[in-house]
CSV table of C-alpha atoms in Angstrom, one decimal:
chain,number,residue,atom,x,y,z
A,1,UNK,CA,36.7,-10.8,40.1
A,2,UNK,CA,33.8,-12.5,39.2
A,3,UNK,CA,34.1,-15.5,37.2
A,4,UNK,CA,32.2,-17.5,34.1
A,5,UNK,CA,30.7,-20.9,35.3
A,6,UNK,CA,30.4,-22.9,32.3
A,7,UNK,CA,28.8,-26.1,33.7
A,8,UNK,CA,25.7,-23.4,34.6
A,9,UNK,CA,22.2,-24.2,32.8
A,10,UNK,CA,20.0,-21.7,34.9
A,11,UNK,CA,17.6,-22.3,31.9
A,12,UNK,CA,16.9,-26.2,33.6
A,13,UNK,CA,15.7,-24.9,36.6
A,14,UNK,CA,12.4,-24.3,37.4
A,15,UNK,CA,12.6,-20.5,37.6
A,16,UNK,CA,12.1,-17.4,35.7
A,17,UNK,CA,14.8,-15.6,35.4
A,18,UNK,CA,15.5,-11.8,35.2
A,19,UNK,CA,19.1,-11.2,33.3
A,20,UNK,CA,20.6,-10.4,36.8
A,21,UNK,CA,19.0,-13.7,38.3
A,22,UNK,CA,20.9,-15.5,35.1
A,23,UNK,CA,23.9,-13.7,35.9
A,24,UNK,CA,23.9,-14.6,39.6
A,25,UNK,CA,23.1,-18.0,38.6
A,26,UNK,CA,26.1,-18.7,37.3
A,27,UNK,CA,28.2,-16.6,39.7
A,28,UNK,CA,29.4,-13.6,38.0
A,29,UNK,CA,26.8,-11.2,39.8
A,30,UNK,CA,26.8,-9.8,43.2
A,31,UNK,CA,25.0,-12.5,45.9
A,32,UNK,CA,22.3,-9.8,46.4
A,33,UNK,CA,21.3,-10.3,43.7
A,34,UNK,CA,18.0,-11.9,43.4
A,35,UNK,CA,15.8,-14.5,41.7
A,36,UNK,CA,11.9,-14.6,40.9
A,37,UNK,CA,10.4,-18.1,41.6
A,38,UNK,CA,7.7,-19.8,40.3
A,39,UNK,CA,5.2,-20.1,43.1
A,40,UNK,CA,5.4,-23.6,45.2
A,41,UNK,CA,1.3,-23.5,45.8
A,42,UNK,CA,-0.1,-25.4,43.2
A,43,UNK,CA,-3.6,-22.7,43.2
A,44,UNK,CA,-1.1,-19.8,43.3
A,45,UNK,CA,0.5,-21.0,40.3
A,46,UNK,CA,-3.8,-21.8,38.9
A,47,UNK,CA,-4.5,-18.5,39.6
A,48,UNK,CA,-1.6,-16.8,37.7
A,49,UNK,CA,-1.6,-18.9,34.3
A,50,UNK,CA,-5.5,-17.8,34.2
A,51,UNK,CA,-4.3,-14.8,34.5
A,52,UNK,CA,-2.0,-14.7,32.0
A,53,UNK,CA,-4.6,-16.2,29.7
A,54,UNK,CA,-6.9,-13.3,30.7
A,55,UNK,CA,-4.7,-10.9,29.7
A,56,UNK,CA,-3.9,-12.9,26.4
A,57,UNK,CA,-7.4,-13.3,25.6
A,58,UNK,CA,-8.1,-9.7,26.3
A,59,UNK,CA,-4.8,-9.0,23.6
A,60,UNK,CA,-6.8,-10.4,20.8
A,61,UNK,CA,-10.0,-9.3,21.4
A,62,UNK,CA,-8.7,-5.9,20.7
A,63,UNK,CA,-8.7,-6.5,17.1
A,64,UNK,CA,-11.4,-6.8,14.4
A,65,UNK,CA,-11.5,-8.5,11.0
A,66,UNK,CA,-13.4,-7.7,8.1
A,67,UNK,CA,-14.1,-10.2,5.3
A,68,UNK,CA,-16.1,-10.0,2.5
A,69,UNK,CA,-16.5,-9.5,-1.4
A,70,UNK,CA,-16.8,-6.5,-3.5
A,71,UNK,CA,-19.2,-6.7,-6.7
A,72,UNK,CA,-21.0,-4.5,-9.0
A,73,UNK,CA,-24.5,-3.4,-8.0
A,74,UNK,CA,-25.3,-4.1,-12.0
A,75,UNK,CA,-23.7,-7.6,-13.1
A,76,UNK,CA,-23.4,-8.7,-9.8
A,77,UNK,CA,-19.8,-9.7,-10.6
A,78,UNK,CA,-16.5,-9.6,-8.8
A,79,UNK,CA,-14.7,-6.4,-8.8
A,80,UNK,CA,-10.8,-7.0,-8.6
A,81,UNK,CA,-8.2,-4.7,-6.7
A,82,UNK,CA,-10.5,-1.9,-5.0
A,83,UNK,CA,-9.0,0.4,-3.0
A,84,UNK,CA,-10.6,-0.4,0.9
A,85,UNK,CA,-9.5,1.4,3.7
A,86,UNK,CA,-9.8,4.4,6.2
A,87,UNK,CA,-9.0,7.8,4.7
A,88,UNK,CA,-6.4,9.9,6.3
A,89,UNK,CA,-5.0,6.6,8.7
A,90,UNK,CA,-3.1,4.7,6.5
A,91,UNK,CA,-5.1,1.5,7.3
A,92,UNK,CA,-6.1,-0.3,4.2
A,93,UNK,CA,-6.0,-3.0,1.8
A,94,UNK,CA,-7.0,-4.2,-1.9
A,95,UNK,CA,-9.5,-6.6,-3.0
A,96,UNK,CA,-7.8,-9.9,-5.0
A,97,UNK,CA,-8.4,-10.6,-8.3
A,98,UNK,CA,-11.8,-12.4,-7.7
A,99,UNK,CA,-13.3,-9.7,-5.6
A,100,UNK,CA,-12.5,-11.1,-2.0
A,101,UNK,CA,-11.0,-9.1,0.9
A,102,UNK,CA,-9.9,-9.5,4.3
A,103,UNK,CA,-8.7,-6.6,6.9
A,104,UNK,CA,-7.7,-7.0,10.2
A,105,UNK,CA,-8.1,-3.4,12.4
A,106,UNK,CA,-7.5,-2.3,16.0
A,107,UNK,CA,-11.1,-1.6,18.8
A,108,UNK,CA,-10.2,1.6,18.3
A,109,UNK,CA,-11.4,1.9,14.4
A,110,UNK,CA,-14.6,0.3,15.3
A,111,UNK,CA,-15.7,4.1,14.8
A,112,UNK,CA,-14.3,5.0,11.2
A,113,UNK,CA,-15.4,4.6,8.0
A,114,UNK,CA,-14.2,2.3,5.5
A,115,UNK,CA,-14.3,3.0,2.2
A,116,UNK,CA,-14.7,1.7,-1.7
A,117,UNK,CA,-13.1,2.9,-4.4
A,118,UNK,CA,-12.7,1.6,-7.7
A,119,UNK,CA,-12.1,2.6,-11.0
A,120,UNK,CA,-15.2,3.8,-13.0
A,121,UNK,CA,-17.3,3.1,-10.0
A,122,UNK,CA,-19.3,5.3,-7.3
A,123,UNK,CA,-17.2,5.6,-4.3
A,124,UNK,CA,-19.2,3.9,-1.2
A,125,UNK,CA,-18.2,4.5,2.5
A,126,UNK,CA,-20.1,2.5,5.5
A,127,UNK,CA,-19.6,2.8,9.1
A,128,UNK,CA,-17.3,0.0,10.5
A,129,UNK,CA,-19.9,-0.4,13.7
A,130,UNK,CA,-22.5,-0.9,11.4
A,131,UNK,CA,-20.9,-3.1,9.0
A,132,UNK,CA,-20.0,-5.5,12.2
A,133,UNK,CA,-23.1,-5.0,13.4
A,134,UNK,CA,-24.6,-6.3,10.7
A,135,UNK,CA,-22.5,-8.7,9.5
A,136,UNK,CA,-22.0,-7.4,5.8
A,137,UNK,CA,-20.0,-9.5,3.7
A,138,UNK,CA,-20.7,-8.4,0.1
A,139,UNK,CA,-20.5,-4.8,-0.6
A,140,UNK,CA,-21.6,-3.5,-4.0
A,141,UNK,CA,-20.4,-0.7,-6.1
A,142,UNK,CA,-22.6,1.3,-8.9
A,143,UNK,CA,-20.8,1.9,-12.1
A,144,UNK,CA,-20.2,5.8,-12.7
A,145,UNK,CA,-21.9,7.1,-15.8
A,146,UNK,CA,-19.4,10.5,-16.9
A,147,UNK,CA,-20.1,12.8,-20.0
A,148,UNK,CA,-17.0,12.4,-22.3
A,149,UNK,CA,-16.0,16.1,-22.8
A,150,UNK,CA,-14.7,16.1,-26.4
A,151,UNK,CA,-10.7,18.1,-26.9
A,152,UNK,CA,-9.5,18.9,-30.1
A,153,UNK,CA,-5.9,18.9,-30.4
A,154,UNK,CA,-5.7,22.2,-33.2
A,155,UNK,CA,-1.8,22.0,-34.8
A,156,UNK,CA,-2.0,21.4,-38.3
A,157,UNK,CA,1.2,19.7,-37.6
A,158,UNK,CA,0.6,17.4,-34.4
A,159,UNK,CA,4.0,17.0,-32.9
A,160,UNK,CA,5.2,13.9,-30.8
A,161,UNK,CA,6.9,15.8,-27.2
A,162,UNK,CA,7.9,13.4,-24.2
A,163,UNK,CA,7.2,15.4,-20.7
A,164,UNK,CA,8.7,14.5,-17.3
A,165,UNK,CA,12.1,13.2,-16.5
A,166,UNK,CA,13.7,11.2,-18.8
A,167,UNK,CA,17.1,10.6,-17.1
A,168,UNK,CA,17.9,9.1,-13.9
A,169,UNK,CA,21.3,9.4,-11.7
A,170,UNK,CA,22.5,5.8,-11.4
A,171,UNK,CA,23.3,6.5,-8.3
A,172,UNK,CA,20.1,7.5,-6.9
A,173,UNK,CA,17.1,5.4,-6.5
A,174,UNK,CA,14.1,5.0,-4.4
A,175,UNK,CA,12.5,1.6,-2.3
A,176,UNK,CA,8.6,1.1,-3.1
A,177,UNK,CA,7.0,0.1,0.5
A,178,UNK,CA,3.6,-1.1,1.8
A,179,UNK,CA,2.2,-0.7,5.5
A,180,UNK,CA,1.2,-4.0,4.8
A,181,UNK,CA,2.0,-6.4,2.2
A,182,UNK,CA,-1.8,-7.1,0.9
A,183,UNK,CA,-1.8,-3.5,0.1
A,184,UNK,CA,-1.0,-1.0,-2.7
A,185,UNK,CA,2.1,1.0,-3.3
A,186,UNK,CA,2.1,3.9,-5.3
A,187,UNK,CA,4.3,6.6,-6.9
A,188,UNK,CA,3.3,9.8,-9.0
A,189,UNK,CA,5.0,12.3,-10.8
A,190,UNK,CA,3.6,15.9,-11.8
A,191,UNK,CA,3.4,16.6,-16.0
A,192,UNK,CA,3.3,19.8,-17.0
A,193,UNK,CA,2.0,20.0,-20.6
A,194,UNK,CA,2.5,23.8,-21.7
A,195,UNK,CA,-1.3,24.3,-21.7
A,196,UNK,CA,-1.6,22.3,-24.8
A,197,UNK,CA,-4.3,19.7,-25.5
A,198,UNK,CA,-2.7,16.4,-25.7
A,199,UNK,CA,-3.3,13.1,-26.7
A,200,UNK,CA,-1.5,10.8,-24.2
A,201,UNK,CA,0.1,8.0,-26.6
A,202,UNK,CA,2.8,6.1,-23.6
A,203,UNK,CA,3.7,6.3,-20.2
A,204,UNK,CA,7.4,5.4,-19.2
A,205,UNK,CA,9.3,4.7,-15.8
A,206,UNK,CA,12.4,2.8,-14.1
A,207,UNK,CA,11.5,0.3,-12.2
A,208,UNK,CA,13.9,-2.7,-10.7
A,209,UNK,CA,13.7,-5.4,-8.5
A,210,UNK,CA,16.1,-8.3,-6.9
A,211,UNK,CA,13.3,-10.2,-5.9
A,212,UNK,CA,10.9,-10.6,-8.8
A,213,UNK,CA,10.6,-10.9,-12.5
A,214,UNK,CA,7.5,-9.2,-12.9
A,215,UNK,CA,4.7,-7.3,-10.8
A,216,UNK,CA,0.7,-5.7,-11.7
A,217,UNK,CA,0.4,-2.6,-12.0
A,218,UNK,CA,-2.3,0.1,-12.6
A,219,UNK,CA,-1.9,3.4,-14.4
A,220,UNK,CA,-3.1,6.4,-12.7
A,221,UNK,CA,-4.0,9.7,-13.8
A,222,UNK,CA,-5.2,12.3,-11.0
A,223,UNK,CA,-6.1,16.4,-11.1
A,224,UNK,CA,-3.5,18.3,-9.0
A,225,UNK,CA,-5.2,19.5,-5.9
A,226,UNK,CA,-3.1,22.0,-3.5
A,227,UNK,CA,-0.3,20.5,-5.2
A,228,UNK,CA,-0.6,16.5,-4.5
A,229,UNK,CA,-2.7,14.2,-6.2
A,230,UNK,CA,-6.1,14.5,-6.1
A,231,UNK,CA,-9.3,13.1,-7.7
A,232,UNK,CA,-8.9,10.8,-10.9
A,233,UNK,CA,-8.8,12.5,-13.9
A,234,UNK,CA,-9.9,9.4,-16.2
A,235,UNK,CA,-12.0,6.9,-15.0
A,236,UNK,CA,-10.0,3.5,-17.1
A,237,UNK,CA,-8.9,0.7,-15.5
A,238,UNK,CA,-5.3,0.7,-17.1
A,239,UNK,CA,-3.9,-2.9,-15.3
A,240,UNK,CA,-0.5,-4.1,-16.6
A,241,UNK,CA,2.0,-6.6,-15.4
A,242,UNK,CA,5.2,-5.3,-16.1
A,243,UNK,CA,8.9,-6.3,-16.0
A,244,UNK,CA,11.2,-5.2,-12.8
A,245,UNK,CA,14.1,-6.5,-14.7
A,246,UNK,CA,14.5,-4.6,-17.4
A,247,UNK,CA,14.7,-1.0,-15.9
A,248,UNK,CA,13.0,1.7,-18.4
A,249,UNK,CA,9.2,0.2,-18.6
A,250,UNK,CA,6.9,1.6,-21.4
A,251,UNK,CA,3.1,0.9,-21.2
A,252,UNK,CA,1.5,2.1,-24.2
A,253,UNK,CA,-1.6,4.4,-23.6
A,254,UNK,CA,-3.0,5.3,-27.3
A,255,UNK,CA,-5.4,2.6,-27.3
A,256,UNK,CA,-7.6,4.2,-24.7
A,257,UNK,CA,-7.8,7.4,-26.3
A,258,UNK,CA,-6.7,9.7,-23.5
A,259,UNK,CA,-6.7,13.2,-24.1
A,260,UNK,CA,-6.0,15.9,-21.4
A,261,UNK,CA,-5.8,19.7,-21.6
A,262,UNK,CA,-4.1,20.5,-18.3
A,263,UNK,CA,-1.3,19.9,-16.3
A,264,UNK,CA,-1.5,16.0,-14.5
A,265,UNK,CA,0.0,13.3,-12.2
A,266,UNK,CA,0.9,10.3,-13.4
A,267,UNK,CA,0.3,7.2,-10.8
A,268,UNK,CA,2.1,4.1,-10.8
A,269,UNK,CA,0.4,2.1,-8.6
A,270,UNK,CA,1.8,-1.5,-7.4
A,271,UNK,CA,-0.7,-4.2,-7.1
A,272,UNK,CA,-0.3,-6.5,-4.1
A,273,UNK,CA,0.0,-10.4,-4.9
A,274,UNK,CA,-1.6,-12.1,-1.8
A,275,UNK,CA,0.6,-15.1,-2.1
A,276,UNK,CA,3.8,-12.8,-2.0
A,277,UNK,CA,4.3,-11.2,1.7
A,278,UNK,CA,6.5,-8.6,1.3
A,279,UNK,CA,6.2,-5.2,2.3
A,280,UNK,CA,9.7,-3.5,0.2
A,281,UNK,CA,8.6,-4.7,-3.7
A,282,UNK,CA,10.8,-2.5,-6.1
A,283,UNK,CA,13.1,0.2,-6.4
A,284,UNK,CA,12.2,3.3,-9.0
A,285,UNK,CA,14.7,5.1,-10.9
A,286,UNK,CA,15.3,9.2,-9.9
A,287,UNK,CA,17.4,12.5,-10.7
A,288,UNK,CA,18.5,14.7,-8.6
A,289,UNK,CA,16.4,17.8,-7.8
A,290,UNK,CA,12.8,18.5,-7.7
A,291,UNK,CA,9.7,16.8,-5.7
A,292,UNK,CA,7.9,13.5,-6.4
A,293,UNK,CA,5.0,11.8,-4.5
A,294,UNK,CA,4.3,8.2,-2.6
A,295,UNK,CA,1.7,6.3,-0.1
A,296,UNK,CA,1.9,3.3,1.0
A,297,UNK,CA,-2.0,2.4,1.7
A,298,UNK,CA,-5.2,2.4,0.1
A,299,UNK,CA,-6.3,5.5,0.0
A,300,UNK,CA,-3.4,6.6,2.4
A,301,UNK,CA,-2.4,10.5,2.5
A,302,UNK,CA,0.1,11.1,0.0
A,303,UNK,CA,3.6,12.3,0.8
A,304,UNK,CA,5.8,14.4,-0.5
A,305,UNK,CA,9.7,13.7,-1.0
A,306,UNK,CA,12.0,17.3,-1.9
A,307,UNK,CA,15.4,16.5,-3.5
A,308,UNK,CA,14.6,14.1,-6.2
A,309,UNK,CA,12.3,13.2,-8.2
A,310,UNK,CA,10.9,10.1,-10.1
A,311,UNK,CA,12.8,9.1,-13.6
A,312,UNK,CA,8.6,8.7,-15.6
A,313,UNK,CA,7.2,10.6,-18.6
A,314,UNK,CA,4.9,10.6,-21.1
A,315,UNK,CA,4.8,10.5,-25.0
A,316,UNK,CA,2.1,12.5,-25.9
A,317,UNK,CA,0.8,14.1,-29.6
A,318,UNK,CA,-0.1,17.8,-29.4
């Protein structure tokens, strides 16, 4: 039987080691068993720590960086948290509060596009060659200009109504996740509104968290498209920073005088802080049954989870 040597330090010798070479080392493998040595021939060993280097060198080359600063084409000022990143891959980021941005990509999106998108601004996409190519470091964004379309909410009587889910099983909850942790996460949940014209007056959702107090957070509103999220339906920048300790969170809507006439989704999307690198933020509250929506990037294809859905509604005056 083969037996333990505990006075063995294979780890002091001046060898590299396989985990049968440890093993045989300190006598409990088969003598067959061999060892790899380092080289004696001091240009042997030249030859193959260049090499190594090589490779290493080679490792990093294969990725690219993109810094740079996002402003209006107008006031030439700062635009914070835009959405940056390569549609349909899941590669993105979001710019901090004073406009800056930096993402790190593989050789292999030196073709893509990358792409701007902010609220109440003209969404720009540039090719990634040419943007190395040229060394761009400020990218600017035109304001949109959008005809307000008037709706008249008729009742005689407006009624206040809450739609959505507003129960959750405490039992059941979901973890808000980043691909990376300078980068959004985002939930949504489809409101039906029984074709009525509505003034949107509050949103509320159940959010939690171990790890922080409080977290930013902008409100959402998209047009269903083949049944997920689509464009934006309002063009506001709704930013809050809400409270993960407290569970149901109401963020009050009136003063921005939204009114829809359709069905919606309601976005909550989490605002990375750069100096916080974590990529699992929060939990949401849910019930059990029906569908609710997530992605985890910038402009990242949403997904859609059956079996639950996400404890949010809205107060609304029809």
């Amino acid at each position: 039987m083969a037996k333990y040597n505990a006075s063995c330090n294979p780890f002091g010798q001046n060898r590299i080691f396989f985990v049968t070479g440890i093993a045989n080392a300190c006598g409990i493998a088969p003598q067959s068993t061999k060892t790899l040595s380092m080289p004696q021939n001091p240009f042997t060993r030249l030859t193959l720590t260049g090499l190594f280097l090589f490779i290493a060198s080679l490792s990093f080359a294969q990725t690219l960086t993109l810094k740079g600063m996002v402003k209006s084409a107008a006031q030439q000022e700062a635009i914070p948290y835009v959405n940056i990143g390569i549609k349909k891959k899941n590669i993105g980021t979001a710019s901090k509060l004073y406009g800056t941005f930096s993402l790190t990509l593989k050789e292999e999106n030196r073709q893509d596009t990358l792409t701007f998108s902010a609220v109440g601004y003209q969404e720009v996409s540039l090719p990634i060659a040419v943007i190395l190519a040229n060394q761009t470091s400020e990218f600017f964004l035109s304001e949109k200009t959008t005809a307000l379309q008037e709706v008249v909410i008729r009742s005689k009587t407006p009624k206040t109504r809450k739609f959505g889910t507003t129960s959750r099983n405490p039992f059941l909850y979901g973890s808000a996740e980043t691909v990376h942790s300078d980068d959004i996460s985002e939930l949504a949940k489809h409101i039906g509104l029984n074709n009525k014209p509505s003034e949107i007056l509050s949103a509320t959702v159940y959010l939690r968290s171990v790890k922080r107090d409080s977290a930013t957070f902008r409100i959402n509103l998209y047009k269903p498209e083949a049944g997920m999220p689509g464009e934006r339906l309002i063009e506001k920048s709704i930013i809050k920073r809400l409270p993960l300790n407290q569970g149901w969170v109401t963020i009050p809507l009136e003063p921005y005088g939204i009114v829809v006439e359709d069905d919606f989704f309601l976005g909550i999307e989490y605002l990375p802080e750069h100096s916080q690198y974590e990529k699992y933020i929060f939990t949401y509250g849910a019930a059990l049954g029906g569908s609710g929506y997530t992605r985890k990037a910038s402009l990242g294809d949403w997904e859609k989870f059956v079996g639950a859905r996400l404890a949010a509604y809205v107060t609304v005056r029809q």
